[in-house]
Amino acid sequence: MIGTQESLGVGASNKAMIFVIASPVGPYFPTGFNAVNLLATTDKVRAWPGGTGDSKVGGNYAPCIKPQLDANKEGYQQNLWLYGPDHQLTEVGTMNCFVYWKNENGEVELVTPQLDGQILPGVTRDSILSLTRQWNEFKVSERKVTMKDILKADKEGRIIEMFGAGTACIVCPIKKIHYDGQDIHVPLDPSDKTSQAGKLTKRINDSIMDIQYGDAEGPKGWSVIA
């Protein structure tokens, strides 16, 4: 949606135009469904309390372009956006972030940062939470996760998979995070060394695509004939 009032200045438009575009698309990333490397960004923030981080507005994306270009120059496909002195995980580029691991209580858990006004309440995020809770095979949580938690889990071998999630790509597997001078290597599929995604990441991707293409029945109201 864009404002269309004929004026020069800064202010709310009294007219607007909304675009709805329906089009077949290819893979979101040029490399296709392949795992990505992330640069954990500590010197810049994507969103902050009281801001617009939970809204789909252009002002959230333009400031992220330069940091992403900087990450690309260093060989990373995306930024891992952090917040606060404890370096909380927020988003992966423009995607919601998910961690699949064994938590400190020994429970297999899928966790994503909670909606606190800085996280976009993505449709794909909500779809993943709904599906995995229906499967009822592991714990599903929305809560704060810090880089200290990730480093500890990596050291103890508790990370199973990590991925980003969004409308454009559905899910995007993560294979490496560079943080504070060190690399964190995230497992993919240990049973298939050629795989570019973990088993859960692939299952989520396939489940959502099957519903989108009408090959599987989704929860009531998910698919509507247009």
PDB file of C-alpha atoms in Angstrom:
ATOM      1  CA  MET A   1       0.000   0.000   0.000  1.00  0.00           C
ATOM      2  CA  ILE A   2       1.322   3.442  -0.938  1.00  0.00           C
ATOM      3  CA  GLY A   3       0.068   6.954  -0.273  1.00  0.00           C
ATOM      4  CA  THR A   4      -1.119   8.718  -3.435  1.00  0.00           C
ATOM      5  CA  GLN A   5      -2.001  12.221  -2.243  1.00  0.00           C
ATOM      6  CA  GLU A   6      -0.492  14.877  -4.538  1.00  0.00           C
ATOM      7  CA  SER A   7       1.716  16.815  -2.145  1.00  0.00           C
ATOM      8  CA  LEU A   8       5.316  17.558  -1.265  1.00  0.00           C
ATOM      9  CA  GLY A   9       6.085  17.195   2.415  1.00  0.00           C
ATOM     10  CA  VAL A  10       6.032  14.794   5.337  1.00  0.00           C
ATOM     11  CA  GLY A  11       2.586  13.822   6.575  1.00  0.00           C
ATOM     12  CA  ALA A  12      -0.181  11.249   6.434  1.00  0.00           C
ATOM     13  CA  SER A  13      -1.722  10.768   2.999  1.00  0.00           C
ATOM     14  CA  ASN A  14      -5.488  11.125   2.650  1.00  0.00           C
ATOM     15  CA  LYS A  15      -5.476   8.708  -0.286  1.00  0.00           C
ATOM     16  CA  ALA A  16      -3.828   5.338  -0.796  1.00  0.00           C
ATOM     17  CA  MET A  17      -3.516   2.543  -3.314  1.00  0.00           C
ATOM     18  CA  ILE A  18      -3.162  -1.114  -2.410  1.00  0.00           C
ATOM     19  CA  PHE A  19      -1.576  -3.645  -4.761  1.00  0.00           C
ATOM     20  CA  VAL A  20      -2.393  -7.356  -4.687  1.00  0.00           C
ATOM     21  CA  ILE A  21       0.017  -9.311  -6.887  1.00  0.00           C
ATOM     22  CA  ALA A  22      -0.545 -12.991  -7.671  1.00  0.00           C
ATOM     23  CA  SER A  23       2.337 -14.517  -9.579  1.00  0.00           C
ATOM     24  CA  PRO A  24       4.279 -17.802  -9.785  1.00  0.00           C
ATOM     25  CA  VAL A  25       7.777 -17.361  -8.416  1.00  0.00           C
ATOM     26  CA  GLY A  26      11.039 -19.264  -8.333  1.00  0.00           C
ATOM     27  CA  PRO A  27      13.328 -19.783  -5.327  1.00  0.00           C
ATOM     28  CA  TYR A  28      13.719 -16.698  -3.145  1.00  0.00           C
ATOM     29  CA  PHE A  29      17.506 -17.139  -3.020  1.00  0.00           C
ATOM     30  CA  PRO A  30      19.497 -17.573  -6.274  1.00  0.00           C
ATOM     31  CA  THR A  31      21.060 -20.725  -4.800  1.00  0.00           C
ATOM     32  CA  GLY A  32      17.626 -22.322  -4.341  1.00  0.00           C
ATOM     33  CA  PHE A  33      16.735 -24.349  -1.246  1.00  0.00           C
ATOM     34  CA  ASN A  34      20.228 -24.285   0.216  1.00  0.00           C
ATOM     35  CA  ALA A  35      21.476 -23.571   3.716  1.00  0.00           C
ATOM     36  CA  VAL A  36      22.838 -20.068   4.336  1.00  0.00           C
ATOM     37  CA  ASN A  37      25.628 -18.521   6.371  1.00  0.00           C
ATOM     38  CA  LEU A  38      24.731 -15.701   8.760  1.00  0.00           C
ATOM     39  CA  LEU A  39      26.717 -12.788  10.128  1.00  0.00           C
ATOM     40  CA  ALA A  40      25.510 -12.004  13.649  1.00  0.00           C
ATOM     41  CA  THR A  41      25.234  -8.209  13.644  1.00  0.00           C
ATOM     42  CA  THR A  42      26.082  -6.558  16.949  1.00  0.00           C
ATOM     43  CA  ASP A  43      26.868  -2.960  15.956  1.00  0.00           C
ATOM     44  CA  LYS A  44      23.465  -2.196  14.395  1.00  0.00           C
ATOM     45  CA  VAL A  45      19.882  -3.092  15.328  1.00  0.00           C
ATOM     46  CA  ARG A  46      16.885  -3.855  13.141  1.00  0.00           C
ATOM     47  CA  ALA A  47      14.225  -2.809  15.652  1.00  0.00           C
ATOM     48  CA  TRP A  48      13.834  -1.481  19.189  1.00  0.00           C
ATOM     49  CA  PRO A  49      11.129  -1.095  21.861  1.00  0.00           C
ATOM     50  CA  GLY A  50       8.483   1.415  20.853  1.00  0.00           C
ATOM     51  CA  GLY A  51       9.464   1.231  17.186  1.00  0.00           C
ATOM     52  CA  THR A  52       7.780  -0.371  14.195  1.00  0.00           C
ATOM     53  CA  GLY A  53       9.638  -3.686  14.178  1.00  0.00           C
ATOM     54  CA  ASP A  54       6.375  -5.625  14.351  1.00  0.00           C
ATOM     55  CA  SER A  55       4.898  -3.924  11.265  1.00  0.00           C
ATOM     56  CA  LYS A  56       5.336  -4.657   7.570  1.00  0.00           C
ATOM     57  CA  VAL A  57       6.484  -1.176   6.555  1.00  0.00           C
ATOM     58  CA  GLY A  58       9.226   0.016   4.228  1.00  0.00           C
ATOM     59  CA  GLY A  59      10.935   1.917   7.013  1.00  0.00           C
ATOM     60  CA  ASN A  60      11.912  -1.386   8.625  1.00  0.00           C
ATOM     61  CA  TYR A  61      13.724  -2.632   5.539  1.00  0.00           C
ATOM     62  CA  ALA A  62      15.657   0.278   4.037  1.00  0.00           C
ATOM     63  CA  PRO A  63      18.061   0.651   7.017  1.00  0.00           C
ATOM     64  CA  CYS A  64      18.875  -3.076   6.788  1.00  0.00           C
ATOM     65  CA  ILE A  65      20.133  -2.952   3.196  1.00  0.00           C
ATOM     66  CA  LYS A  66      23.610  -1.550   3.941  1.00  0.00           C
ATOM     67  CA  PRO A  67      24.343  -4.055   6.764  1.00  0.00           C
ATOM     68  CA  GLN A  68      23.222  -6.883   4.475  1.00  0.00           C
ATOM     69  CA  LEU A  69      25.494  -5.658   1.678  1.00  0.00           C
ATOM     70  CA  ASP A  70      28.356  -5.559   4.182  1.00  0.00           C
ATOM     71  CA  ALA A  71      27.539  -9.128   5.225  1.00  0.00           C
ATOM     72  CA  ASN A  72      27.425 -10.212   1.565  1.00  0.00           C
ATOM     73  CA  LYS A  73      30.908  -8.781   0.978  1.00  0.00           C
ATOM     74  CA  GLU A  74      32.199 -10.993   3.788  1.00  0.00           C
ATOM     75  CA  GLY A  75      30.590 -14.092   2.274  1.00  0.00           C
ATOM     76  CA  TYR A  76      27.375 -14.246   4.319  1.00  0.00           C
ATOM     77  CA  GLN A  77      23.924 -14.386   2.742  1.00  0.00           C
ATOM     78  CA  GLN A  78      22.052 -12.720   5.603  1.00  0.00           C
ATOM     79  CA  ASN A  79      22.407 -10.914   8.905  1.00  0.00           C
ATOM     80  CA  LEU A  80      21.344 -12.473  12.172  1.00  0.00           C
ATOM     81  CA  TRP A  81      19.819  -9.466  13.906  1.00  0.00           C
ATOM     82  CA  LEU A  82      20.488  -9.230  17.631  1.00  0.00           C
ATOM     83  CA  TYR A  83      19.196  -6.859  20.285  1.00  0.00           C
ATOM     84  CA  GLY A  84      20.283  -5.676  23.705  1.00  0.00           C
ATOM     85  CA  PRO A  85      23.437  -6.138  25.776  1.00  0.00           C
ATOM     86  CA  ASP A  86      22.682  -9.864  26.029  1.00  0.00           C
ATOM     87  CA  HIS A  87      22.425 -10.162  22.223  1.00  0.00           C
ATOM     88  CA  GLN A  88      18.927 -11.594  21.940  1.00  0.00           C
ATOM     89  CA  LEU A  89      18.078 -13.304  18.654  1.00  0.00           C
ATOM     90  CA  THR A  90      15.403 -11.348  16.789  1.00  0.00           C
ATOM     91  CA  GLU A  91      15.243 -12.052  13.048  1.00  0.00           C
ATOM     92  CA  VAL A  92      17.245 -13.615  10.209  1.00  0.00           C
ATOM     93  CA  GLY A  93      17.438 -10.953   7.517  1.00  0.00           C
ATOM     94  CA  THR A  94      13.732 -10.285   6.948  1.00  0.00           C
ATOM     95  CA  MET A  95      12.666 -13.675   8.315  1.00  0.00           C
ATOM     96  CA  ASN A  96      11.543 -14.973  11.681  1.00  0.00           C
ATOM     97  CA  CYS A  97      14.131 -17.124  13.446  1.00  0.00           C
ATOM     98  CA  PHE A  98      13.659 -20.685  14.752  1.00  0.00           C
ATOM     99  CA  VAL A  99      15.965 -22.890  16.821  1.00  0.00           C
ATOM    100  CA  TYR A 100      15.396 -26.644  17.094  1.00  0.00           C
ATOM    101  CA  TRP A 101      17.456 -28.116  19.927  1.00  0.00           C
ATOM    102  CA  LYS A 102      17.565 -29.988  23.171  1.00  0.00           C
ATOM    103  CA  ASN A 103      17.034 -27.355  25.841  1.00  0.00           C
ATOM    104  CA  GLU A 104      18.868 -27.288  29.155  1.00  0.00           C
ATOM    105  CA  ASN A 105      16.182 -29.531  30.662  1.00  0.00           C
ATOM    106  CA  GLY A 106      16.896 -32.202  28.051  1.00  0.00           C
ATOM    107  CA  GLU A 107      13.626 -31.590  26.175  1.00  0.00           C
ATOM    108  CA  VAL A 108      13.540 -31.517  22.384  1.00  0.00           C
ATOM    109  CA  GLU A 109      12.186 -28.045  21.660  1.00  0.00           C
ATOM    110  CA  LEU A 110      11.403 -25.748  18.752  1.00  0.00           C
ATOM    111  CA  VAL A 111      11.746 -22.173  19.950  1.00  0.00           C
ATOM    112  CA  THR A 112      11.282 -18.779  18.300  1.00  0.00           C
ATOM    113  CA  PRO A 113      11.597 -15.292  19.833  1.00  0.00           C
ATOM    114  CA  GLN A 114       8.395 -14.089  21.457  1.00  0.00           C
ATOM    115  CA  LEU A 115       6.336 -11.258  19.966  1.00  0.00           C
ATOM    116  CA  ASP A 116       7.474  -8.277  22.018  1.00  0.00           C
ATOM    117  CA  GLY A 117       6.862  -5.420  19.596  1.00  0.00           C
ATOM    118  CA  GLN A 118      10.210  -5.904  17.850  1.00  0.00           C
ATOM    119  CA  ILE A 119       9.402  -9.163  16.060  1.00  0.00           C
ATOM    120  CA  LEU A 120       7.239  -9.337  12.940  1.00  0.00           C
ATOM    121  CA  PRO A 121       4.209 -11.593  13.617  1.00  0.00           C
ATOM    122  CA  GLY A 122       4.719 -13.422  10.336  1.00  0.00           C
ATOM    123  CA  VAL A 123       2.048 -15.605   8.751  1.00  0.00           C
ATOM    124  CA  THR A 124       4.610 -18.350   8.090  1.00  0.00           C
ATOM    125  CA  ARG A 125       5.817 -18.074  11.690  1.00  0.00           C
ATOM    126  CA  ASP A 126       2.256 -18.591  12.908  1.00  0.00           C
ATOM    127  CA  SER A 127       1.724 -21.457  10.449  1.00  0.00           C
ATOM    128  CA  ILE A 128       4.843 -23.261  11.693  1.00  0.00           C
ATOM    129  CA  LEU A 129       3.832 -22.834  15.326  1.00  0.00           C
ATOM    130  CA  SER A 130       0.318 -24.119  14.571  1.00  0.00           C
ATOM    131  CA  LEU A 131       1.501 -27.142  12.580  1.00  0.00           C
ATOM    132  CA  THR A 132       4.211 -28.249  14.990  1.00  0.00           C
ATOM    133  CA  ARG A 133       1.899 -27.872  17.988  1.00  0.00           C
ATOM    134  CA  GLN A 134      -0.647 -30.058  16.199  1.00  0.00           C
ATOM    135  CA  TRP A 135       2.034 -32.695  15.605  1.00  0.00           C
ATOM    136  CA  ASN A 136       2.613 -32.758  19.372  1.00  0.00           C
ATOM    137  CA  GLU A 137       5.996 -34.467  18.960  1.00  0.00           C
ATOM    138  CA  PHE A 138       8.205 -31.963  20.790  1.00  0.00           C
ATOM    139  CA  LYS A 139       7.952 -28.831  22.887  1.00  0.00           C
ATOM    140  CA  VAL A 140       7.126 -25.622  20.988  1.00  0.00           C
ATOM    141  CA  SER A 141       7.956 -22.316  22.681  1.00  0.00           C
ATOM    142  CA  GLU A 142       7.962 -18.568  22.107  1.00  0.00           C
ATOM    143  CA  ARG A 143      10.555 -16.963  24.361  1.00  0.00           C
ATOM    144  CA  LYS A 144      13.819 -15.057  24.512  1.00  0.00           C
ATOM    145  CA  VAL A 145      16.956 -16.765  23.201  1.00  0.00           C
ATOM    146  CA  THR A 146      20.379 -15.122  23.475  1.00  0.00           C
ATOM    147  CA  MET A 147      23.673 -15.768  21.760  1.00  0.00           C
ATOM    148  CA  LYS A 148      24.988 -16.983  25.112  1.00  0.00           C
ATOM    149  CA  ASP A 149      22.298 -19.686  24.971  1.00  0.00           C
ATOM    150  CA  ILE A 150      23.309 -20.588  21.410  1.00  0.00           C
ATOM    151  CA  LEU A 151      27.020 -20.746  22.253  1.00  0.00           C
ATOM    152  CA  LYS A 152      26.359 -22.959  25.269  1.00  0.00           C
ATOM    153  CA  ALA A 153      24.076 -25.267  23.288  1.00  0.00           C
ATOM    154  CA  ASP A 154      26.642 -25.474  20.490  1.00  0.00           C
ATOM    155  CA  LYS A 155      29.419 -26.359  22.937  1.00  0.00           C
ATOM    156  CA  GLU A 156      27.245 -29.067  24.494  1.00  0.00           C
ATOM    157  CA  GLY A 157      26.098 -30.450  21.123  1.00  0.00           C
ATOM    158  CA  ARG A 158      22.420 -29.659  21.746  1.00  0.00           C
ATOM    159  CA  ILE A 159      21.600 -27.720  18.565  1.00  0.00           C
ATOM    160  CA  ILE A 160      19.724 -29.909  16.081  1.00  0.00           C
ATOM    161  CA  GLU A 161      18.734 -27.367  13.412  1.00  0.00           C
ATOM    162  CA  MET A 162      18.140 -23.658  12.869  1.00  0.00           C
ATOM    163  CA  PHE A 163      16.161 -21.928  10.134  1.00  0.00           C
ATOM    164  CA  GLY A 164      14.546 -18.676   9.087  1.00  0.00           C
ATOM    165  CA  ALA A 165      10.906 -18.507   8.020  1.00  0.00           C
ATOM    166  CA  GLY A 166       8.963 -16.091   5.850  1.00  0.00           C
ATOM    167  CA  THR A 167       6.403 -15.787   3.072  1.00  0.00           C
ATOM    168  CA  ALA A 168       8.959 -15.504   0.267  1.00  0.00           C
ATOM    169  CA  CYS A 169      11.009 -18.612   1.085  1.00  0.00           C
ATOM    170  CA  ILE A 170       8.767 -20.561   3.547  1.00  0.00           C
ATOM    171  CA  VAL A 171      11.846 -21.829   5.401  1.00  0.00           C
ATOM    172  CA  CYS A 172      15.545 -21.144   4.920  1.00  0.00           C
ATOM    173  CA  PRO A 173      18.027 -23.581   6.519  1.00  0.00           C
ATOM    174  CA  ILE A 174      20.982 -22.133   8.431  1.00  0.00           C
ATOM    175  CA  LYS A 175      24.362 -23.878   8.397  1.00  0.00           C
ATOM    176  CA  LYS A 176      26.743 -21.352   9.953  1.00  0.00           C
ATOM    177  CA  ILE A 177      26.676 -18.261  12.178  1.00  0.00           C
ATOM    178  CA  HIS A 178      29.685 -15.989  12.562  1.00  0.00           C
ATOM    179  CA  TYR A 179      29.556 -14.269  15.945  1.00  0.00           C
ATOM    180  CA  ASP A 180      32.180 -12.375  17.915  1.00  0.00           C
ATOM    181  CA  GLY A 181      35.078 -13.744  15.898  1.00  0.00           C
ATOM    182  CA  GLN A 182      33.997 -17.382  15.932  1.00  0.00           C
ATOM    183  CA  ASP A 183      31.961 -19.687  13.717  1.00  0.00           C
ATOM    184  CA  ILE A 184      29.035 -21.718  14.985  1.00  0.00           C
ATOM    185  CA  HIS A 185      28.400 -24.657  12.663  1.00  0.00           C
ATOM    186  CA  VAL A 186      24.727 -25.627  12.702  1.00  0.00           C
ATOM    187  CA  PRO A 187      23.863 -29.270  11.893  1.00  0.00           C
ATOM    188  CA  LEU A 188      21.777 -30.096   8.839  1.00  0.00           C
ATOM    189  CA  ASP A 189      20.803 -33.744   8.203  1.00  0.00           C
ATOM    190  CA  PRO A 190      23.410 -36.070   9.778  1.00  0.00           C
ATOM    191  CA  SER A 191      21.983 -39.038   7.860  1.00  0.00           C
ATOM    192  CA  ASP A 192      22.587 -37.334   4.491  1.00  0.00           C
ATOM    193  CA  LYS A 193      25.821 -35.399   4.095  1.00  0.00           C
ATOM    194  CA  THR A 194      24.625 -33.943   0.772  1.00  0.00           C
ATOM    195  CA  SER A 195      21.468 -32.468   2.310  1.00  0.00           C
ATOM    196  CA  GLN A 196      21.110 -28.704   2.511  1.00  0.00           C
ATOM    197  CA  ALA A 197      18.460 -28.811   5.239  1.00  0.00           C
ATOM    198  CA  GLY A 198      17.675 -30.656   8.429  1.00  0.00           C
ATOM    199  CA  LYS A 199      14.881 -33.209   8.644  1.00  0.00           C
ATOM    200  CA  LEU A 200      12.487 -30.909  10.521  1.00  0.00           C
ATOM    201  CA  THR A 201      13.186 -27.967   8.215  1.00  0.00           C
ATOM    202  CA  LYS A 202      12.428 -30.129   5.160  1.00  0.00           C
ATOM    203  CA  ARG A 203       9.304 -31.551   6.781  1.00  0.00           C
ATOM    204  CA  ILE A 204       7.954 -28.090   7.607  1.00  0.00           C
ATOM    205  CA  ASN A 205       8.731 -26.819   4.106  1.00  0.00           C
ATOM    206  CA  ASP A 206       7.071 -29.809   2.430  1.00  0.00           C
ATOM    207  CA  SER A 207       4.026 -29.699   4.732  1.00  0.00           C
ATOM    208  CA  ILE A 208       3.325 -26.019   4.068  1.00  0.00           C
ATOM    209  CA  MET A 209       3.912 -26.354   0.312  1.00  0.00           C
ATOM    210  CA  ASP A 210       1.589 -29.364   0.135  1.00  0.00           C
ATOM    211  CA  ILE A 211      -1.148 -27.301   1.775  1.00  0.00           C
ATOM    212  CA  GLN A 212      -0.461 -24.319  -0.505  1.00  0.00           C
ATOM    213  CA  TYR A 213      -0.685 -26.473  -3.644  1.00  0.00           C
ATOM    214  CA  GLY A 214      -3.754 -28.370  -2.470  1.00  0.00           C
ATOM    215  CA  ASP A 215      -1.939 -31.698  -2.141  1.00  0.00           C
ATOM    216  CA  ALA A 216      -2.731 -31.919   1.575  1.00  0.00           C
ATOM    217  CA  GLU A 217      -5.587 -30.742   3.749  1.00  0.00           C
ATOM    218  CA  GLY A 218      -4.614 -27.877   6.005  1.00  0.00           C
ATOM    219  CA  PRO A 219      -6.327 -26.562   9.123  1.00  0.00           C
ATOM    220  CA  LYS A 220      -9.760 -25.066   8.505  1.00  0.00           C
ATOM    221  CA  GLY A 221      -9.575 -21.614   6.949  1.00  0.00           C
ATOM    222  CA  TRP A 222      -5.960 -21.884   5.788  1.00  0.00           C
ATOM    223  CA  SER A 223      -6.761 -22.388   2.100  1.00  0.00           C
ATOM    224  CA  VAL A 224      -9.429 -20.284   0.404  1.00  0.00           C
ATOM    225  CA  ILE A 225     -10.479 -20.540  -3.250  1.00  0.00           C
ATOM    226  CA  ALA A 226     -10.026 -17.097  -4.802  1.00  0.00           C
TER     227      ALA A 226
END
